[in-house]
GROMACS .gro file of N, CA and C in nm:
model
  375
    1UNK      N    1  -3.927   2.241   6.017
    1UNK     CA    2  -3.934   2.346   5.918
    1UNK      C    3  -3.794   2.386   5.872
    2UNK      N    4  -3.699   2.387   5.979
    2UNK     CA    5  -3.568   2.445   5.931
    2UNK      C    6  -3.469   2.326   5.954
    3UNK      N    7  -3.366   2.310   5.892
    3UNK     CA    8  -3.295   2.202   5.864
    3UNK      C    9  -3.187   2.245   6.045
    4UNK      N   10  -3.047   2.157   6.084
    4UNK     CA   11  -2.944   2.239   6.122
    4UNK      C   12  -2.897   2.391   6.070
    5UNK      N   13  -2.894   2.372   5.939
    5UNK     CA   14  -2.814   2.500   5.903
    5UNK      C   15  -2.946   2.608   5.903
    6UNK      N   16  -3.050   2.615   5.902
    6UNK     CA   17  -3.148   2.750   5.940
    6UNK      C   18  -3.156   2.781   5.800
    7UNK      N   19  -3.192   2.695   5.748
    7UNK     CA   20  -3.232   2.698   5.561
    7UNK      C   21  -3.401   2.624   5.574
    8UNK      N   22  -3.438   2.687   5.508
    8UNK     CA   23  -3.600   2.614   5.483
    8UNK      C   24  -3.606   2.495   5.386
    9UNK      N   25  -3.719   2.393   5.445
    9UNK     CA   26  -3.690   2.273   5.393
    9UNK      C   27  -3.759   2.262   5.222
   10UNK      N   28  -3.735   2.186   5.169
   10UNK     CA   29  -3.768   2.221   4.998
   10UNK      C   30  -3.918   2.206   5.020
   11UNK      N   31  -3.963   2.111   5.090
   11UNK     CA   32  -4.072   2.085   5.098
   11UNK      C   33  -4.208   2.200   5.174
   12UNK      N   34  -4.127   2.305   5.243
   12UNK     CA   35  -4.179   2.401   5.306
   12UNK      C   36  -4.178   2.509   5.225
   13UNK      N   37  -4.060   2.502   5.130
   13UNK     CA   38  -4.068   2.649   5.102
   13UNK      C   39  -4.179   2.630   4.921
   14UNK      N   40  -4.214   2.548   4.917
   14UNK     CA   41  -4.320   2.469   4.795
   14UNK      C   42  -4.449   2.544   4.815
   15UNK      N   43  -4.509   2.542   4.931
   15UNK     CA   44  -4.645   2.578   5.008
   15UNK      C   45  -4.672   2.749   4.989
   16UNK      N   46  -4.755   2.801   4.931
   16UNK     CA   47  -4.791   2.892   4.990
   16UNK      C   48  -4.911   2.927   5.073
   17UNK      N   49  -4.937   3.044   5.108
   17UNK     CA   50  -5.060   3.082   5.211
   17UNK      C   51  -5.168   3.070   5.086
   18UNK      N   52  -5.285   3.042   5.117
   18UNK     CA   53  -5.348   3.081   5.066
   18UNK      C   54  -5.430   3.210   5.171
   19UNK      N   55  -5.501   3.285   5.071
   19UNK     CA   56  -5.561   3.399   5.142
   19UNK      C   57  -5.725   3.375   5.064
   20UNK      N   58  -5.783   3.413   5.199
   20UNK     CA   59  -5.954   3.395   5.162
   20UNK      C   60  -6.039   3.521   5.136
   21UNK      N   61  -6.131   3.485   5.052
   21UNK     CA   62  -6.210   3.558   4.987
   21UNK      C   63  -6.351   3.497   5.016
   22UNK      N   64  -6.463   3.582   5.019
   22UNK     CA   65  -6.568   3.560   5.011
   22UNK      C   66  -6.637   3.571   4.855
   23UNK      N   67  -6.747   3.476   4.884
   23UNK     CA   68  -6.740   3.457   4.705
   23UNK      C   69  -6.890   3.524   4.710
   24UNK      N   70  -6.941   3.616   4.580
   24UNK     CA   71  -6.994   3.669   4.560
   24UNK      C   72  -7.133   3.669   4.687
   25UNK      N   73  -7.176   3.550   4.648
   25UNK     CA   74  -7.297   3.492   4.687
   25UNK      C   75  -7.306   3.522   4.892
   26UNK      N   76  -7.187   3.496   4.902
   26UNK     CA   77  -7.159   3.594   5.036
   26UNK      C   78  -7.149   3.726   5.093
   27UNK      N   79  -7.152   3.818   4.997
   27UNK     CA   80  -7.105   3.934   5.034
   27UNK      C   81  -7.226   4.002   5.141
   28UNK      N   82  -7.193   4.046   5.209
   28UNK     CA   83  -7.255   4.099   5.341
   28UNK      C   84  -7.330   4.259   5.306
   29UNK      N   85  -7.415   4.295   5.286
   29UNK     CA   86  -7.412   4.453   5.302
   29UNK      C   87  -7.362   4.524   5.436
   30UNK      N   88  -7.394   4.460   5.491
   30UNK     CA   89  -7.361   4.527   5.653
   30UNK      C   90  -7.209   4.541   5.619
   31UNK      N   91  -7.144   4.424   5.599
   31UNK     CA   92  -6.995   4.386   5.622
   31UNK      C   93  -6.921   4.491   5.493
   32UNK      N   94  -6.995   4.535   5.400
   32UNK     CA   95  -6.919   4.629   5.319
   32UNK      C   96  -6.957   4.782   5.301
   33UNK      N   97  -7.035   4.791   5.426
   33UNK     CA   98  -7.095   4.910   5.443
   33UNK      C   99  -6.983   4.952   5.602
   34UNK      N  100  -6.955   4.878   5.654
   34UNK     CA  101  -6.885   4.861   5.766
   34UNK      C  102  -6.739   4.868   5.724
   35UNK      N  103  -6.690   4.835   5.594
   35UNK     CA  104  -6.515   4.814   5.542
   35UNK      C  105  -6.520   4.979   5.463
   36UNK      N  106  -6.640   4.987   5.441
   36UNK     CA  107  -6.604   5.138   5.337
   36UNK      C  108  -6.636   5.285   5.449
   37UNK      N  109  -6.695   5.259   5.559
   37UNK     CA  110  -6.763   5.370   5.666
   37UNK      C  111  -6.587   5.407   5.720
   38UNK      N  112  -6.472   5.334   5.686
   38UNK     CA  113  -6.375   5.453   5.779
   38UNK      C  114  -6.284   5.508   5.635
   39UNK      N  115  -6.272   5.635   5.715
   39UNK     CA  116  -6.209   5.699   5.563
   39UNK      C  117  -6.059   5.680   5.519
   40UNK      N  118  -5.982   5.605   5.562
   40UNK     CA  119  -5.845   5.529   5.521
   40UNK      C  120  -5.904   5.414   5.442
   41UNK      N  121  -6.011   5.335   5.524
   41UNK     CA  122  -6.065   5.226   5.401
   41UNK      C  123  -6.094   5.267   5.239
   42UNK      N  124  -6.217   5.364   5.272
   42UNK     CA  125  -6.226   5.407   5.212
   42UNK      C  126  -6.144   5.495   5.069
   43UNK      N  127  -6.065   5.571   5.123
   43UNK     CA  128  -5.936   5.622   5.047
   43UNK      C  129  -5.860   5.513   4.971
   44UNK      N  130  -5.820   5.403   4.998
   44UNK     CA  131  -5.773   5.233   4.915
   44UNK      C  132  -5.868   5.215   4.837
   45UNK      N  133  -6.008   5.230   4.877
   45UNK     CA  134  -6.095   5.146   4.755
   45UNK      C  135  -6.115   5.346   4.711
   46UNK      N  136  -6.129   5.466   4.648
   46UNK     CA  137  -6.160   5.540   4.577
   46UNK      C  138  -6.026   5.557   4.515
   47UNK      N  139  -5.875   5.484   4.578
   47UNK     CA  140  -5.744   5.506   4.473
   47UNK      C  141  -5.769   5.344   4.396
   48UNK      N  142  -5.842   5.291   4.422
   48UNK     CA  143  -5.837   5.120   4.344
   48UNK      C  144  -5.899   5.140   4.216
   49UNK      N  145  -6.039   5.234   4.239
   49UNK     CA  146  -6.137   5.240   4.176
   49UNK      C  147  -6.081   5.342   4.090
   50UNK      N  148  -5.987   5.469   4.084
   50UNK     CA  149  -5.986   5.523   3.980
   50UNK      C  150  -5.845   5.478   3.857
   51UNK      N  151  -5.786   5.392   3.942
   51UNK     CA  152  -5.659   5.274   3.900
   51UNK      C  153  -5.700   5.190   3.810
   52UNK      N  154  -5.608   5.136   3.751
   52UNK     CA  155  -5.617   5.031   3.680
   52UNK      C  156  -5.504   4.896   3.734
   53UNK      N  157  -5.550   4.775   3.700
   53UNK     CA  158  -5.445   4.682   3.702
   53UNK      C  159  -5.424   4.641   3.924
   54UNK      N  160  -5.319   4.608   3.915
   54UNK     CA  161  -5.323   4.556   4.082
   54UNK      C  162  -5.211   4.657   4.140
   55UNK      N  163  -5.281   4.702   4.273
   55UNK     CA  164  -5.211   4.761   4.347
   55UNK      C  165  -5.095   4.728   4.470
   56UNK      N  166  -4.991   4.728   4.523
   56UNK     CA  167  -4.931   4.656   4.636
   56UNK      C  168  -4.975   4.769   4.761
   57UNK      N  169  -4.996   4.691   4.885
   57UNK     CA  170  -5.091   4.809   4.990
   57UNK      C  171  -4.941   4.877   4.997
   58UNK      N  172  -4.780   4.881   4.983
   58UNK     CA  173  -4.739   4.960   5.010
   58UNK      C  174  -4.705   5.102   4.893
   59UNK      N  175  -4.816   5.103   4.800
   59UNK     CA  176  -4.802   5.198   4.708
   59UNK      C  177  -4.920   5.310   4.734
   60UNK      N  178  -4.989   5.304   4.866
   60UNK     CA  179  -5.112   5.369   4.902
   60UNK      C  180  -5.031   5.481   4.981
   61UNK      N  181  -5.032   5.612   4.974
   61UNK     CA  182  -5.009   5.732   5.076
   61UNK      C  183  -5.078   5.732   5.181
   62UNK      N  184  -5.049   5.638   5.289
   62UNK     CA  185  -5.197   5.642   5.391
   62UNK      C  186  -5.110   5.664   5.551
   63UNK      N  187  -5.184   5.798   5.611
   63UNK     CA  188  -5.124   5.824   5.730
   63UNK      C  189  -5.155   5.773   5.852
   64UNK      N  190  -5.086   5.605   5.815
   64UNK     CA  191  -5.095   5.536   5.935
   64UNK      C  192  -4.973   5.440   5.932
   65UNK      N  193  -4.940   5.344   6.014
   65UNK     CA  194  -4.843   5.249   6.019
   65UNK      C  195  -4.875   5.147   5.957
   66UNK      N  196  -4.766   5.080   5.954
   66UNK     CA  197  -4.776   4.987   5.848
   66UNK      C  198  -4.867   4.832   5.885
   67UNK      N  199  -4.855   4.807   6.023
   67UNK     CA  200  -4.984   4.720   6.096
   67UNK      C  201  -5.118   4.777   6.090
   68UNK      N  202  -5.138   4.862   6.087
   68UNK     CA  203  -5.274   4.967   6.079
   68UNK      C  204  -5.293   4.902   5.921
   69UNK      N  205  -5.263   5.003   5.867
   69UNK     CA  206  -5.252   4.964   5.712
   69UNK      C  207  -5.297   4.811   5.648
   70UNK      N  208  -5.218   4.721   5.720
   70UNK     CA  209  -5.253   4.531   5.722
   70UNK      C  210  -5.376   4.513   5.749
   71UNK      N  211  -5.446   4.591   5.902
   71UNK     CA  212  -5.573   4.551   5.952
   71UNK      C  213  -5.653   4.598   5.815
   72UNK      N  214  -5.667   4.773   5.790
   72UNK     CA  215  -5.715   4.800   5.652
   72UNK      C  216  -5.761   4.729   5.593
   73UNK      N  217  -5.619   4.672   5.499
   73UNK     CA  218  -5.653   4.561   5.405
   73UNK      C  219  -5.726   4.441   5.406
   74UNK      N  220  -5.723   4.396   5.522
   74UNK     CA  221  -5.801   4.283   5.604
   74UNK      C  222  -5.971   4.295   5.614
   75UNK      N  223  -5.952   4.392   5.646
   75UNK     CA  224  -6.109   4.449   5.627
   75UNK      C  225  -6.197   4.495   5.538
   76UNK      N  226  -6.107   4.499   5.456
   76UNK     CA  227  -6.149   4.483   5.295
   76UNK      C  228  -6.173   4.402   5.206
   77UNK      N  229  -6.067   4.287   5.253
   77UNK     CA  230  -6.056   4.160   5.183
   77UNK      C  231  -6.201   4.091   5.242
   78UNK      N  232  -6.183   4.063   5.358
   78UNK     CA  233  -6.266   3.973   5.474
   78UNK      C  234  -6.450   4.003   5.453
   79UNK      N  235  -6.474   4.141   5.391
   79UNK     CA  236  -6.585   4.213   5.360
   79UNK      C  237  -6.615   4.174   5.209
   80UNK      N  238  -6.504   4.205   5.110
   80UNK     CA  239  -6.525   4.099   5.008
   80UNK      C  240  -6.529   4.222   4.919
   81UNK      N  241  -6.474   4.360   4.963
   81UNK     CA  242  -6.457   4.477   4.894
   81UNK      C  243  -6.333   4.442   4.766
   82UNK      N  244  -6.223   4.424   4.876
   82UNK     CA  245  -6.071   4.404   4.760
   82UNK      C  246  -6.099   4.269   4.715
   83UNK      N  247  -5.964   4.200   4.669
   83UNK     CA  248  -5.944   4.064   4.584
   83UNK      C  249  -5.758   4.093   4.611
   84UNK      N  250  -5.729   4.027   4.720
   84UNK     CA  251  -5.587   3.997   4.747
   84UNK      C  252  -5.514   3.847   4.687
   85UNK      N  253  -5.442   3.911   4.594
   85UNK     CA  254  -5.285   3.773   4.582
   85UNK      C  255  -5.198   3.782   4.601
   86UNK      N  256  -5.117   3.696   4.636
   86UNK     CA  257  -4.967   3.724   4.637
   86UNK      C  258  -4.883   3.731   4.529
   87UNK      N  259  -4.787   3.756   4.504
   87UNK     CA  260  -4.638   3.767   4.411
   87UNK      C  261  -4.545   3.834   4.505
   88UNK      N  262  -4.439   3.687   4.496
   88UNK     CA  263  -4.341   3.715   4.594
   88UNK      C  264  -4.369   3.718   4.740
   89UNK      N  265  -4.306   3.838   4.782
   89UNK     CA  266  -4.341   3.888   4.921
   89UNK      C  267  -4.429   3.948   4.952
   90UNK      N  268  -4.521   3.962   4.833
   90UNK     CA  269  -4.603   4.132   4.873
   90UNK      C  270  -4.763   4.062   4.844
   91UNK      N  271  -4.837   4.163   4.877
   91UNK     CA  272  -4.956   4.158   4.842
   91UNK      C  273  -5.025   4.243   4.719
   92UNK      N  274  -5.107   4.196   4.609
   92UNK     CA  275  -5.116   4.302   4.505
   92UNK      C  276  -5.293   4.288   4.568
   93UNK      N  277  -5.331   4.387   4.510
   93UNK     CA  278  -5.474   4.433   4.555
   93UNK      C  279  -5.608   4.501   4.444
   94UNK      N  280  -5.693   4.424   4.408
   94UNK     CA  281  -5.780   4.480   4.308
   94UNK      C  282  -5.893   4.516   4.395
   95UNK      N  283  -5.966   4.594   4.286
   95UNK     CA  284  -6.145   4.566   4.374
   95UNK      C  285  -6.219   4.506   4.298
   96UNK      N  286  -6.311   4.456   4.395
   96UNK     CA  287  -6.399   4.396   4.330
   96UNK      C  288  -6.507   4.448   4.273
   97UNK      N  289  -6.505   4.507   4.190
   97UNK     CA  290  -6.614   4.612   4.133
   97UNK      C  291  -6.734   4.527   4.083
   98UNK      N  292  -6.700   4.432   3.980
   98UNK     CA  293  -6.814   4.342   3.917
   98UNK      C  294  -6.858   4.246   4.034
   99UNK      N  295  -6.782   4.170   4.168
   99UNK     CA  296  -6.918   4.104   4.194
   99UNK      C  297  -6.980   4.251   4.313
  100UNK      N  298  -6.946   4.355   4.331
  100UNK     CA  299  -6.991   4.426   4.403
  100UNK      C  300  -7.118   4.450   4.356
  101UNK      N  301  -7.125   4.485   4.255
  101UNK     CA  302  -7.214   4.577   4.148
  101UNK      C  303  -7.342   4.463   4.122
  102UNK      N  304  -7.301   4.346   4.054
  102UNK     CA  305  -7.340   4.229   4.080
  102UNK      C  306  -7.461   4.235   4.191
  103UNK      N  307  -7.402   4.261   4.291
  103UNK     CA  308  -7.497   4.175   4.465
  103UNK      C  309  -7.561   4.308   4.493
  104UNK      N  310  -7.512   4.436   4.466
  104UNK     CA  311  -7.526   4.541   4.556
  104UNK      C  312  -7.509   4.653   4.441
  105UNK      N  313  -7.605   4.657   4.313
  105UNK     CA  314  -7.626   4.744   4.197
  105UNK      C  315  -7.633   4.858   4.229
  106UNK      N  316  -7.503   4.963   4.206
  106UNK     CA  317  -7.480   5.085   4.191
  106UNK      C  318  -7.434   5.135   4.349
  107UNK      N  319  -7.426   5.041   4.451
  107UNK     CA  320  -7.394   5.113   4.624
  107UNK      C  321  -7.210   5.204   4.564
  108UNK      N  322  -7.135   5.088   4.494
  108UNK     CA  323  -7.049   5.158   4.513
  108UNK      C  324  -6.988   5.278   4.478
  109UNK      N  325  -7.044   5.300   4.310
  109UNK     CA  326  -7.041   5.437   4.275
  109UNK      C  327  -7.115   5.547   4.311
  110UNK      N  328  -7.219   5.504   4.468
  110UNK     CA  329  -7.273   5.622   4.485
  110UNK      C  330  -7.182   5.668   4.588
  111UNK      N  331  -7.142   5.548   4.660
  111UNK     CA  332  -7.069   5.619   4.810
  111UNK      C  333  -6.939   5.620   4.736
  112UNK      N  334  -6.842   5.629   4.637
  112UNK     CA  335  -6.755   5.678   4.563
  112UNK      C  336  -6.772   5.842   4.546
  113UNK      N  337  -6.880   5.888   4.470
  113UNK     CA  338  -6.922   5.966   4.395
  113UNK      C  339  -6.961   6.041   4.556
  114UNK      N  340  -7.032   6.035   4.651
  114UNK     CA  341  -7.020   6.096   4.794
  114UNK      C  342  -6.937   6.083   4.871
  115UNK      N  343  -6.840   6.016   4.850
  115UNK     CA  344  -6.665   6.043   4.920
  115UNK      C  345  -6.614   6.137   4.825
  116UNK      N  346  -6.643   6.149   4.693
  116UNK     CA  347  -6.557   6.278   4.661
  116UNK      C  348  -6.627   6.438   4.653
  117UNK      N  349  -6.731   6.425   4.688
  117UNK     CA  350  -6.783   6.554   4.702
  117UNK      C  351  -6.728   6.624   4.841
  118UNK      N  352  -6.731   6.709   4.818
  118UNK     CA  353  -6.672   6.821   4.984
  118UNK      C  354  -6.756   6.783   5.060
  119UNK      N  355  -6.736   6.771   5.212
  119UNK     CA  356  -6.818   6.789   5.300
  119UNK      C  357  -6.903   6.886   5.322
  120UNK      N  358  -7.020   6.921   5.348
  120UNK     CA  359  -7.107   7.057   5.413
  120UNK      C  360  -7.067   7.112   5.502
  121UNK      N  361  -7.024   7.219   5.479
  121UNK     CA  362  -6.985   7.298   5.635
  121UNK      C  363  -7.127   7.367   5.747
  122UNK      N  364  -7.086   7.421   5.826
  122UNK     CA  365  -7.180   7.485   5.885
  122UNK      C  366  -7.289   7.435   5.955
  123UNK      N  367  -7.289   7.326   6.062
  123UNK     CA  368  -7.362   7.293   6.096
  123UNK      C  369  -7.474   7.314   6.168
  124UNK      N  370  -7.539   7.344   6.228
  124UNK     CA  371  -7.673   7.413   6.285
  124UNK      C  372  -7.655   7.448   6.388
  125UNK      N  373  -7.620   7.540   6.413
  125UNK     CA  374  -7.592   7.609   6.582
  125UNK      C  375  -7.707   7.618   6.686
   0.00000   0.00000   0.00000
């Protein structure tokens, strides 16, 4: 991979990662009912959804570390919620709204639309 001098070889640095996606016809309900149930997930896909264009995960305000944050994204991608590419070093991040909507007609703007309502207080003593 690295020459003597600790330079990458032309032929290595040609390659990139590819990163996987599940394609429509896959999408899991369980598996995106499971990526949107924690509320940091959640919070990425209700700032995606009111965004436009691609996001990089380090433009998200999210109070966790930055490995935390990776798993996140992972669990989003892997569920088939986001749509990850690269440019450069970074990762940019869409959602997948149309094949969501597609497989699973209207789930996401409801649990959108019930992540932004207040919680109920007062629970039954």
């Amino acid at each position: 991979m690295y020459d003597e001098r600790r330079t990458m070889d032309a032929k290595m640095s040609a390659t990139t990662e590819q990163i996987a996606h599940p394609t429509r016809d896959q999408l899991e309900l369980s598996s995106v009912l499971h990526a949107l149930s924690d509320p940091v997930r959640l919070r990425i896909v209700s700032e995606l959804a009111r965004g436009e264009g691609e996001h990089t995960c380090g433009s998200f305000a999210l109070p966790v570390t930055k490995s935390t944050c990776t798993h996140h994204f992972k669990v989003l991608r892997e569920a088939g919620v986001i749509h990850q590419r690269h440019k450069g070093t970074t990762r940019l991040n869409t959602l997948r709204r149309e094949d969501l909507e597609a497989r699973f007609p209207g789930l996401l703007d409801t649990i959108l639309q019930a992540a932004d309502e207040p919680a109920l207080s007062s629970p039954l003593s």
